[in-house]
Amino acid sequence: MHDIAVLGGGPAGMAAATEAARAGARTVLLEESPQPGGQVFRAPAFDGPRDADRRAGDRLRAALAESGAEVLAGRRVWGLGGGPLVAEGAGPFTVSALGAEVTARALILATGTHERVIPFPGWTLPGVLGLAAATILLKAQGVLPGRRVVVAGVGPLLYAVAAKILAAGGRVVALVDAATTSEWARALPALAARPDVLARGLIWRARIAAAGVPVLTGARVTEATGDAVLSAVRVNGRLMEADALCIGHGLVPATEASRTYRCAHVHDPGLGGWVPVLDAGRRTSVPFLYAAGDGAGLRGAAAAPASGRLAARAALRDLGFAPKGSDPAGAFARAARAGAVMAGMMALRPALIEAIPATTVVCRCEGVTRAEIDAAADAGAGTMNQLKQFTRCGMGPCQGRMCGEAASALLASRRNVPVAAVGFTTGRIPLRPVPMDAILGDFDYADIPVPAPAPL
């Protein structure tokens, strides 16, 4: 049994595992990707340019390797057990992954985020992909998302993706930013406290301006069109030819694990939506369960390592270890200030929800439209679990990661209640889709134990 298990190998998870192992705790980190790094510090599968993100990621990976923590990379985690699911108090936690099962006295959740894309007509067409998906193509594979690309949405990732497409030799037809110029102006004082972050953003904008890319602020994509694949994008009535649309309306904390363990949660738009309730040490309401990084509330990649160290130090103290080094609370607070401004800008925009037409598919997995969600609300569905029962919304392979937030906002709007009142769907396993044969293994009927017949 390990002392501390860390779920997720992004900057928060790497820092948490490094901190715990350096203090002498038996530590294991589980990560789905072939190498730790997360979305921002993703390790490329080719010898790509060593930009600032690559260098920062390499430093975190090197520190993790030197710490002595066990790293199980390339392992998709599909099941969680132990802890409050089997006993009251501080039972050990079980993490089930493909090819591995880990037990630990304490568990740190560093599960990151998933992307928010608010549905619009045509968003299911091939050629429409999220900003995060485009980042993976560009960073990990060195592949352009298309030849003529519209980049749309809100937040800093919008400009990062456009700049990376241009740097890779691609063409950006237009950059469509839902935020206004005044919103960005109001963010400048907080960004000025992080000169490195501000400088990087200015470099992105300069590259976009130098390429002559039209930047449409306070605008949104209203439709994606095409026969079988994307061919054009409509922005506020203007039609633009494109073979790819990279779009994202912010990030949502990935809380599948904390919901599975029935942690207390609160709905905070400034943190990205539903997040676990935490104390200053990143402790959840469940003993010996901690949460760090953007999966516990959006504060950005710069704040994530300090967040992971805070969680690890709390876990170490609770287990009787003595943390080493300086307290990261100050570093987290400084980095989080700029992250909070960006998180506020990426908060769910009600106007995008209200603009979803009745016939637009909201749940892609089950083909549930806005009209069906409205009808379920009118028929008495008052919570997300009830909506799931009425419509199958959120019952597909993504388990509501793509549709859950939009569906809850639509349900709350139709019921005329706050989003917090409709709640979220209960966390269940599998956390991620996995092939059944990968879990079951090889067996035949002779391997199934057959009990003796009951006496007559």
Short mmCIF file of C-alpha atoms in Angstrom, two decimals:
data_model
loop_
_atom_site.label_atom_id
_atom_site.label_comp_id
_atom_site.label_asym_id
_atom_site.label_seq_id
_atom_site.Cartn_x
_atom_site.Cartn_y
_atom_site.Cartn_z
CA MET A 1 0.00 0.00 0.00
CA HIS A 2 1.17 3.52 -0.81
CA ASP A 3 0.97 6.44 1.56
CA ILE A 4 -0.22 8.92 -1.08
CA ALA A 5 -1.67 8.38 -4.54
CA VAL A 6 -2.02 11.27 -6.98
CA LEU A 7 -4.62 11.07 -9.73
CA GLY A 8 -3.56 13.20 -12.68
CA GLY A 9 -0.14 14.14 -14.05
CA GLY A 10 -0.59 17.79 -14.95
CA PRO A 11 1.40 20.55 -13.22
CA ALA A 12 -0.56 20.19 -9.98
CA GLY A 13 -0.24 16.41 -9.92
CA MET A 14 3.47 16.41 -10.75
CA ALA A 15 4.20 18.99 -8.05
CA ALA A 16 2.09 17.14 -5.49
CA ALA A 17 3.77 13.79 -6.14
CA THR A 18 7.23 15.40 -6.07
CA GLU A 19 6.51 17.14 -2.75
CA ALA A 20 5.13 13.99 -1.15
CA ALA A 21 7.97 11.72 -2.30
CA ARG A 22 10.66 14.15 -1.19
CA ALA A 23 9.23 14.02 2.34
CA GLY A 24 9.60 10.24 2.42
CA ALA A 25 6.02 9.21 1.67
CA ARG A 26 5.49 6.19 -0.57
CA THR A 27 3.95 8.00 -3.50
CA VAL A 28 2.43 6.94 -6.81
CA LEU A 29 1.15 9.14 -9.64
CA LEU A 30 -1.33 7.84 -12.22
CA GLU A 31 -1.58 9.60 -15.58
CA GLU A 32 -3.54 8.70 -18.72
CA SER A 33 -1.09 10.21 -21.23
CA PRO A 34 2.19 8.50 -22.15
CA GLN A 35 4.07 11.13 -20.14
CA PRO A 36 3.05 13.53 -17.37
CA GLY A 37 2.51 17.15 -18.35
CA GLY A 38 -1.20 17.83 -18.62
CA GLN A 39 -2.73 20.05 -21.25
CA VAL A 40 -0.45 23.08 -20.96
CA PHE A 41 2.83 21.24 -20.37
CA ARG A 42 2.05 18.28 -22.62
CA ALA A 43 5.13 16.34 -23.71
CA PRO A 44 5.31 16.19 -27.52
CA ALA A 45 5.56 12.93 -29.42
CA PHE A 46 8.08 14.55 -31.76
CA ASP A 47 11.14 16.77 -31.37
CA GLY A 48 9.21 20.04 -31.37
CA PRO A 49 10.28 23.55 -30.42
CA ARG A 50 11.39 24.11 -26.82
CA ASP A 51 9.07 27.00 -26.00
CA ALA A 52 8.27 28.30 -22.49
CA ASP A 53 5.62 25.63 -21.87
CA ARG A 54 7.96 22.84 -22.98
CA ARG A 55 10.75 24.11 -20.70
CA ALA A 56 8.44 24.47 -17.68
CA GLY A 57 7.03 21.00 -18.27
CA ASP A 58 10.49 19.49 -18.60
CA ARG A 59 11.50 21.03 -15.26
CA LEU A 60 8.47 19.55 -13.52
CA ARG A 61 9.04 16.14 -15.14
CA ALA A 62 12.71 16.16 -14.14
CA ALA A 63 11.86 17.03 -10.52
CA LEU A 64 9.26 14.26 -10.46
CA ALA A 65 11.75 11.71 -11.79
CA GLU A 66 14.34 12.72 -9.21
CA SER A 67 11.88 12.61 -6.30
CA GLY A 68 11.53 8.84 -6.27
CA ALA A 69 7.76 8.86 -6.78
CA GLU A 70 6.40 5.92 -8.73
CA VAL A 71 4.86 7.07 -12.02
CA LEU A 72 2.25 4.95 -13.79
CA ALA A 73 1.85 6.75 -17.11
CA GLY A 74 -0.33 5.64 -20.00
CA ARG A 75 -2.86 4.22 -17.53
CA ARG A 76 -6.49 5.22 -17.97
CA VAL A 77 -8.19 5.34 -14.57
CA TRP A 78 -11.70 3.96 -14.80
CA GLY A 79 -12.71 3.12 -11.24
CA LEU A 80 -12.46 4.50 -7.72
CA GLY A 81 -13.18 2.70 -4.48
CA GLY A 82 -12.40 2.57 -0.81
CA GLY A 83 -12.59 5.62 1.41
CA PRO A 84 -16.14 6.72 2.20
CA LEU A 85 -17.58 4.30 -0.36
CA VAL A 86 -16.88 1.27 1.83
CA ALA A 87 -16.51 2.52 5.38
CA GLU A 88 -16.93 5.56 7.57
CA GLY A 89 -13.79 7.36 8.67
CA ALA A 90 -10.43 7.11 6.96
CA GLY A 91 -10.49 3.89 4.99
CA PRO A 92 -7.76 3.40 2.32
CA PHE A 93 -8.55 4.49 -1.22
CA THR A 94 -8.48 2.24 -4.27
CA VAL A 95 -7.73 3.51 -7.78
CA SER A 96 -8.38 1.09 -10.65
CA ALA A 97 -6.59 1.75 -13.93
CA LEU A 98 -6.00 -0.30 -17.04
CA GLY A 99 -3.18 -2.62 -16.09
CA ALA A 100 -2.83 -1.44 -12.52
CA GLU A 101 -4.69 -1.14 -9.22
CA VAL A 102 -3.39 1.10 -6.46
CA THR A 103 -4.32 1.42 -2.81
CA ALA A 104 -3.25 4.39 -0.72
CA ARG A 105 -3.87 5.90 2.68
CA ALA A 106 -4.46 9.33 1.12
CA LEU A 107 -5.55 10.41 -2.35
CA ILE A 108 -4.87 13.72 -4.10
CA LEU A 109 -7.16 14.52 -7.04
CA ALA A 110 -5.40 16.58 -9.69
CA THR A 111 -7.82 15.80 -12.49
CA GLY A 112 -7.63 19.06 -14.43
CA THR A 113 -10.44 20.34 -16.62
CA HIS A 114 -12.47 19.56 -19.66
CA GLU A 115 -13.45 22.02 -22.31
CA ARG A 116 -16.72 23.90 -22.45
CA VAL A 117 -18.32 24.20 -25.88
CA ILE A 118 -21.80 25.70 -25.82
CA PRO A 119 -23.92 24.01 -28.52
CA PHE A 120 -24.83 25.89 -31.69
CA PRO A 121 -26.22 24.73 -35.06
CA GLY A 122 -23.64 22.59 -36.82
CA TRP A 123 -21.34 22.05 -33.85
CA THR A 124 -21.38 18.28 -34.42
CA LEU A 125 -19.99 18.53 -37.98
CA PRO A 126 -16.61 16.94 -38.68
CA GLY A 127 -14.11 19.79 -38.80
CA VAL A 128 -15.46 21.45 -35.65
CA LEU A 129 -13.16 20.77 -32.70
CA GLY A 130 -12.39 22.25 -29.33
CA LEU A 131 -9.53 24.62 -28.64
CA ALA A 132 -8.04 22.04 -26.27
CA ALA A 133 -8.20 19.37 -28.99
CA ALA A 134 -6.45 21.74 -31.38
CA THR A 135 -3.77 22.32 -28.75
CA ILE A 136 -3.15 18.57 -28.49
CA LEU A 137 -2.79 18.29 -32.27
CA LEU A 138 -0.37 21.21 -32.39
CA LYS A 139 1.68 20.46 -29.27
CA ALA A 140 1.77 16.69 -29.13
CA GLN A 141 1.64 15.78 -32.83
CA GLY A 142 2.70 18.88 -34.75
CA VAL A 143 -0.46 18.66 -36.87
CA LEU A 144 -2.52 21.60 -38.11
CA PRO A 145 -6.28 21.31 -37.46
CA GLY A 146 -7.05 22.50 -41.00
CA ARG A 147 -5.93 24.64 -43.94
CA ARG A 148 -8.42 27.50 -43.42
CA VAL A 149 -9.22 27.79 -39.72
CA VAL A 150 -11.63 29.97 -37.77
CA VAL A 151 -10.61 30.23 -34.12
CA ALA A 152 -13.47 31.22 -31.82
CA GLY A 153 -14.60 31.34 -28.21
CA VAL A 154 -13.29 33.15 -25.17
CA GLY A 155 -10.24 33.20 -22.92
CA PRO A 156 -6.47 33.17 -23.39
CA LEU A 157 -6.44 29.77 -25.08
CA LEU A 158 -8.18 31.42 -28.04
CA TYR A 159 -5.13 33.55 -28.78
CA ALA A 160 -2.67 30.78 -27.93
CA VAL A 161 -4.22 28.42 -30.48
CA ALA A 162 -4.38 31.07 -33.21
CA ALA A 163 -0.73 32.01 -32.64
CA LYS A 164 0.39 28.36 -32.68
CA ILE A 165 -1.50 27.70 -35.94
CA LEU A 166 0.26 30.68 -37.53
CA ALA A 167 3.66 29.61 -36.16
CA ALA A 168 3.12 26.14 -37.67
CA GLY A 169 2.44 27.64 -41.09
CA GLY A 170 -1.36 27.49 -41.02
CA ARG A 171 -3.91 30.13 -42.02
CA VAL A 172 -6.34 31.67 -39.56
CA VAL A 173 -9.36 33.08 -41.40
CA ALA A 174 -10.59 35.00 -38.35
CA LEU A 175 -10.34 35.10 -34.58
CA VAL A 176 -13.79 35.45 -33.00
CA ASP A 177 -13.62 36.54 -29.34
CA ALA A 178 -16.80 36.63 -27.25
CA ALA A 179 -15.06 38.97 -24.82
CA THR A 180 -15.09 42.67 -25.57
CA THR A 181 -12.10 45.00 -25.74
CA SER A 182 -13.24 46.62 -22.50
CA GLU A 183 -13.25 43.22 -20.74
CA TRP A 184 -9.63 42.68 -21.71
CA ALA A 185 -8.77 46.22 -20.63
CA ARG A 186 -10.24 45.58 -17.18
CA ALA A 187 -8.10 42.43 -16.90
CA LEU A 188 -4.82 44.26 -17.53
CA PRO A 189 -4.08 45.35 -13.92
CA ALA A 190 -4.24 41.77 -12.65
CA LEU A 191 -2.23 40.50 -15.60
CA ALA A 192 0.40 43.19 -15.00
CA ALA A 193 1.16 41.46 -11.69
CA ARG A 194 2.37 38.50 -13.78
CA PRO A 195 4.72 40.08 -16.37
CA ASP A 196 5.58 36.66 -17.80
CA VAL A 197 1.95 35.84 -18.52
CA LEU A 198 1.26 39.32 -19.89
CA ALA A 199 4.33 39.21 -22.13
CA ARG A 200 3.32 35.85 -23.57
CA GLY A 201 -0.16 37.14 -24.35
CA LEU A 202 1.25 40.22 -26.06
CA ILE A 203 3.52 38.03 -28.19
CA TRP A 204 0.51 35.98 -29.29
CA ARG A 205 -1.45 39.10 -30.17
CA ALA A 206 1.50 40.60 -32.05
CA ARG A 207 1.87 37.43 -34.13
CA ILE A 208 -1.85 37.47 -34.94
CA ALA A 209 -1.77 41.16 -35.89
CA ALA A 210 1.35 40.69 -38.04
CA ALA A 211 -0.42 37.95 -40.00
CA GLY A 212 -3.33 40.28 -40.71
CA VAL A 213 -5.88 38.02 -39.02
CA PRO A 214 -9.24 39.79 -38.49
CA VAL A 215 -10.02 39.89 -34.76
CA LEU A 216 -13.74 40.18 -34.06
CA THR A 217 -14.38 41.06 -30.41
CA GLY A 218 -17.73 40.80 -28.67
CA ALA A 219 -18.77 38.32 -31.39
CA ARG A 220 -19.80 34.69 -31.53
CA VAL A 221 -20.20 31.83 -33.99
CA THR A 222 -23.90 31.38 -34.75
CA GLU A 223 -23.68 28.44 -37.17
CA ALA A 224 -21.33 25.93 -38.76
CA THR A 225 -22.45 24.68 -42.17
CA GLY A 226 -21.44 22.04 -44.68
CA ASP A 227 -22.50 18.86 -46.47
CA ALA A 228 -21.18 16.03 -44.25
CA VAL A 229 -18.11 18.13 -43.27
CA LEU A 230 -17.52 21.74 -42.32
CA SER A 231 -17.28 24.20 -45.21
CA ALA A 232 -18.23 27.56 -43.70
CA VAL A 233 -18.76 29.36 -40.39
CA ARG A 234 -21.31 32.09 -39.76
CA VAL A 235 -20.34 34.86 -37.37
CA ASN A 236 -22.99 37.46 -36.54
CA GLY A 237 -24.51 37.05 -40.01
CA ARG A 238 -21.21 36.95 -41.90
CA LEU A 239 -20.33 33.68 -43.67
CA MET A 240 -16.66 32.65 -43.76
CA GLU A 241 -15.29 29.72 -45.74
CA ALA A 242 -13.32 27.35 -43.53
CA ASP A 243 -12.42 23.67 -43.31
CA ALA A 244 -11.84 23.79 -39.54
CA LEU A 245 -13.40 25.61 -36.62
CA CYS A 246 -11.49 25.54 -33.33
CA ILE A 247 -13.86 26.73 -30.64
CA GLY A 248 -14.05 26.80 -26.86
CA HIS A 249 -16.07 28.77 -24.33
CA GLY A 250 -13.83 28.26 -21.33
CA LEU A 251 -12.94 25.37 -19.07
CA VAL A 252 -14.89 23.30 -16.55
CA PRO A 253 -13.26 21.58 -13.54
CA ALA A 254 -13.25 17.80 -13.95
CA THR A 255 -15.05 16.69 -10.80
CA GLU A 256 -16.00 13.12 -11.72
CA ALA A 257 -13.73 11.71 -9.01
CA SER A 258 -14.78 14.08 -6.22
CA ARG A 259 -18.43 13.51 -7.12
CA THR A 260 -17.89 9.75 -7.05
CA TYR A 261 -16.57 10.05 -3.49
CA ARG A 262 -19.61 12.20 -2.58
CA CYS A 263 -17.53 15.21 -1.52
CA ALA A 264 -19.37 18.41 -0.65
CA HIS A 265 -19.46 20.71 -3.68
CA VAL A 266 -20.37 24.32 -4.32
CA HIS A 267 -21.34 26.06 -7.56
CA ASP A 268 -19.00 29.00 -8.20
CA PRO A 269 -18.95 30.46 -11.75
CA GLY A 270 -15.71 32.27 -10.92
CA LEU A 271 -14.02 28.90 -10.33
CA GLY A 272 -15.50 27.30 -13.44
CA GLY A 273 -18.76 25.87 -12.07
CA TRP A 274 -19.12 22.98 -9.63
CA VAL A 275 -16.03 22.50 -7.45
CA PRO A 276 -15.32 20.55 -4.25
CA VAL A 277 -15.43 22.51 -1.00
CA LEU A 278 -11.83 22.88 0.24
CA ASP A 279 -9.99 24.26 3.23
CA ALA A 280 -6.70 26.18 3.00
CA GLY A 281 -4.79 22.88 2.76
CA ARG A 282 -6.89 21.69 -0.20
CA ARG A 283 -8.69 19.13 2.00
CA THR A 284 -12.13 18.04 0.78
CA SER A 285 -15.01 17.11 3.08
CA VAL A 286 -13.83 13.47 2.93
CA PRO A 287 -10.97 12.60 5.31
CA PHE A 288 -7.60 12.07 3.60
CA LEU A 289 -9.00 13.16 0.21
CA TYR A 290 -7.53 16.32 -1.33
CA ALA A 291 -7.98 18.27 -4.57
CA ALA A 292 -5.49 20.46 -6.41
CA GLY A 293 -5.06 22.34 -9.66
CA ASP A 294 -7.78 23.50 -11.99
CA GLY A 295 -9.86 20.42 -11.23
CA ALA A 296 -10.52 22.05 -7.86
CA GLY A 297 -11.27 25.49 -9.33
CA LEU A 298 -9.83 27.43 -12.25
CA ARG A 299 -6.73 29.40 -11.34
CA GLY A 300 -4.44 28.59 -14.27
CA ALA A 301 -1.34 26.55 -14.99
CA ALA A 302 0.94 29.04 -13.21
CA ALA A 303 -0.88 28.49 -9.91
CA ALA A 304 -1.28 24.72 -10.32
CA PRO A 305 2.13 23.56 -9.01
CA ALA A 306 1.76 25.58 -5.78
CA SER A 307 -1.76 24.19 -5.41
CA GLY A 308 -0.41 20.66 -5.74
CA ARG A 309 2.29 21.31 -3.17
CA LEU A 310 -0.32 22.69 -0.73
CA ALA A 311 -2.38 19.52 -1.08
CA ALA A 312 0.66 17.28 -0.66
CA ARG A 313 1.83 19.13 2.46
CA ALA A 314 -1.62 18.81 4.03
CA ALA A 315 -1.69 15.10 3.25
CA LEU A 316 1.81 14.64 4.67
CA ARG A 317 0.87 16.34 7.93
CA ASP A 318 -2.34 14.35 8.23
CA LEU A 319 -0.37 11.11 7.76
CA GLY A 320 2.32 12.09 10.27
CA PHE A 321 5.09 13.13 7.88
CA ALA A 322 7.03 16.38 8.12
CA PRO A 323 6.88 18.43 4.89
CA LYS A 324 10.17 19.84 3.62
CA GLY A 325 10.90 23.26 2.15
CA SER A 326 8.99 26.53 2.17
CA ASP A 327 5.24 26.98 2.42
CA PRO A 328 3.78 27.47 -1.10
CA ALA A 329 0.71 29.43 0.10
CA GLY A 330 2.17 32.79 -0.90
CA ALA A 331 3.22 31.58 -4.35
CA PHE A 332 -0.23 30.14 -4.92
CA ALA A 333 -1.97 33.38 -3.90
CA ARG A 334 0.19 35.50 -6.23
CA ALA A 335 -0.25 33.21 -9.24
CA ALA A 336 -3.95 32.73 -8.58
CA ARG A 337 -4.75 36.45 -8.86
CA ALA A 338 -4.13 36.54 -12.60
CA GLY A 339 -5.77 33.13 -12.99
CA ALA A 340 -8.89 34.38 -11.24
CA VAL A 341 -9.31 37.20 -13.76
CA MET A 342 -9.02 34.78 -16.68
CA ALA A 343 -11.42 32.37 -14.98
CA GLY A 344 -13.93 35.18 -14.61
CA MET A 345 -13.66 36.01 -18.28
CA MET A 346 -14.21 32.34 -19.17
CA ALA A 347 -17.25 31.98 -16.90
CA LEU A 348 -20.37 30.61 -18.56
CA ARG A 349 -22.13 33.36 -20.51
CA PRO A 350 -25.92 33.15 -20.18
CA ALA A 351 -26.42 34.77 -23.59
CA LEU A 352 -24.79 31.76 -25.27
CA ILE A 353 -27.19 29.42 -23.47
CA GLU A 354 -30.27 31.42 -24.38
CA ALA A 355 -29.16 31.51 -28.04
CA ILE A 356 -29.28 27.70 -28.42
CA PRO A 357 -32.10 26.93 -30.93
CA ALA A 358 -34.76 24.39 -29.98
CA THR A 359 -33.65 21.89 -32.64
CA THR A 360 -29.95 21.98 -31.75
CA VAL A 361 -28.48 18.82 -30.27
CA VAL A 362 -27.16 19.43 -26.75
CA CYS A 363 -26.21 15.86 -25.74
CA ARG A 364 -24.22 14.51 -28.66
CA CYS A 365 -23.96 10.96 -27.29
CA GLU A 366 -27.73 10.46 -27.00
CA GLY A 367 -28.95 13.02 -29.57
CA VAL A 368 -30.97 15.06 -27.04
CA THR A 369 -32.03 18.50 -28.28
CA ARG A 370 -32.81 21.68 -26.38
CA ALA A 371 -36.51 21.16 -27.15
CA GLU A 372 -36.40 17.78 -25.38
CA ILE A 373 -34.68 19.30 -22.35
CA ASP A 374 -37.29 22.06 -22.18
CA ALA A 375 -40.07 19.47 -22.48
CA ALA A 376 -38.57 17.41 -19.65
CA ALA A 377 -38.38 20.49 -17.45
CA ASP A 378 -42.03 21.25 -18.20
CA ALA A 379 -42.93 17.64 -17.37
CA GLY A 380 -41.39 17.90 -13.90
CA ALA A 381 -37.63 17.22 -14.21
CA GLY A 382 -36.15 19.54 -11.60
CA THR A 383 -32.64 18.17 -11.12
CA MET A 384 -29.91 16.91 -13.41
CA ASN A 385 -30.41 13.34 -12.23
CA GLN A 386 -34.11 13.63 -13.10
CA LEU A 387 -33.28 15.15 -16.49
CA LYS A 388 -30.99 12.20 -17.13
CA GLN A 389 -33.86 9.82 -16.34
CA PHE A 390 -36.35 11.73 -18.51
CA THR A 391 -34.15 12.18 -21.59
CA ARG A 392 -30.96 10.04 -21.30
CA CYS A 393 -29.00 13.31 -21.45
CA GLY A 394 -25.53 12.57 -20.05
CA MET A 395 -25.83 8.77 -20.31
CA GLY A 396 -23.39 8.32 -23.21
CA PRO A 397 -19.66 7.62 -23.25
CA CYS A 398 -18.72 11.14 -22.15
CA GLN A 399 -21.00 10.85 -19.08
CA GLY A 400 -22.10 14.47 -19.38
CA ARG A 401 -18.65 16.04 -19.70
CA MET A 402 -19.61 17.68 -23.00
CA CYS A 403 -23.28 18.45 -22.35
CA GLY A 404 -23.69 18.60 -18.58
CA GLU A 405 -23.08 22.28 -18.00
CA ALA A 406 -25.17 23.49 -20.93
CA ALA A 407 -27.96 21.07 -20.01
CA SER A 408 -27.99 22.23 -16.38
CA ALA A 409 -28.09 25.87 -17.45
CA LEU A 410 -30.99 25.15 -19.82
CA LEU A 411 -32.85 23.22 -17.13
CA ALA A 412 -32.34 25.97 -14.56
CA SER A 413 -33.45 28.63 -17.02
CA ARG A 414 -36.59 26.71 -17.94
CA ARG A 415 -37.41 26.09 -14.26
CA ASN A 416 -36.54 29.70 -13.39
CA VAL A 417 -34.16 28.66 -10.60
CA PRO A 418 -30.41 29.16 -10.01
CA VAL A 419 -28.08 26.61 -11.63
CA ALA A 420 -27.05 25.43 -8.17
CA ALA A 421 -30.65 24.34 -7.53
CA VAL A 422 -30.62 21.69 -10.30
CA GLY A 423 -27.37 20.13 -9.04
CA PHE A 424 -25.23 17.74 -11.06
CA THR A 425 -25.44 14.10 -12.05
CA THR A 426 -24.15 11.54 -9.57
CA GLY A 427 -20.58 10.45 -10.25
CA ARG A 428 -20.35 6.82 -11.30
CA ILE A 429 -17.80 4.40 -12.69
CA PRO A 430 -16.41 3.96 -15.23
CA LEU A 431 -14.93 7.46 -15.02
CA ARG A 432 -13.77 7.11 -18.63
CA PRO A 433 -14.89 4.73 -21.40
CA VAL A 434 -12.78 1.58 -21.43
CA PRO A 435 -12.98 -1.60 -23.52
CA MET A 436 -14.78 -4.34 -21.62
CA ASP A 437 -12.14 -6.92 -22.52
CA ALA A 438 -9.45 -4.69 -20.98
CA ILE A 439 -11.22 -5.01 -17.63
CA LEU A 440 -12.39 -8.61 -17.82
CA GLY A 441 -9.32 -10.25 -19.36
CA ASP A 442 -9.45 -13.75 -20.86
CA PHE A 443 -11.68 -16.40 -19.38
CA ASP A 444 -14.16 -19.09 -20.38
CA TYR A 445 -17.00 -20.88 -18.65
CA ALA A 446 -14.64 -23.33 -16.96
CA ASP A 447 -13.19 -20.41 -15.00
CA ILE A 448 -16.55 -19.44 -13.48
CA PRO A 449 -17.03 -21.01 -10.04
CA VAL A 450 -20.29 -22.92 -9.81
CA PRO A 451 -21.64 -23.42 -6.27
CA ALA A 452 -22.81 -26.84 -5.19
CA PRO A 453 -26.54 -27.46 -5.47
CA ALA A 454 -28.52 -26.52 -2.39
CA PRO A 455 -29.73 -29.54 -0.40
CA LEU A 456 -33.35 -30.53 -0.97
#
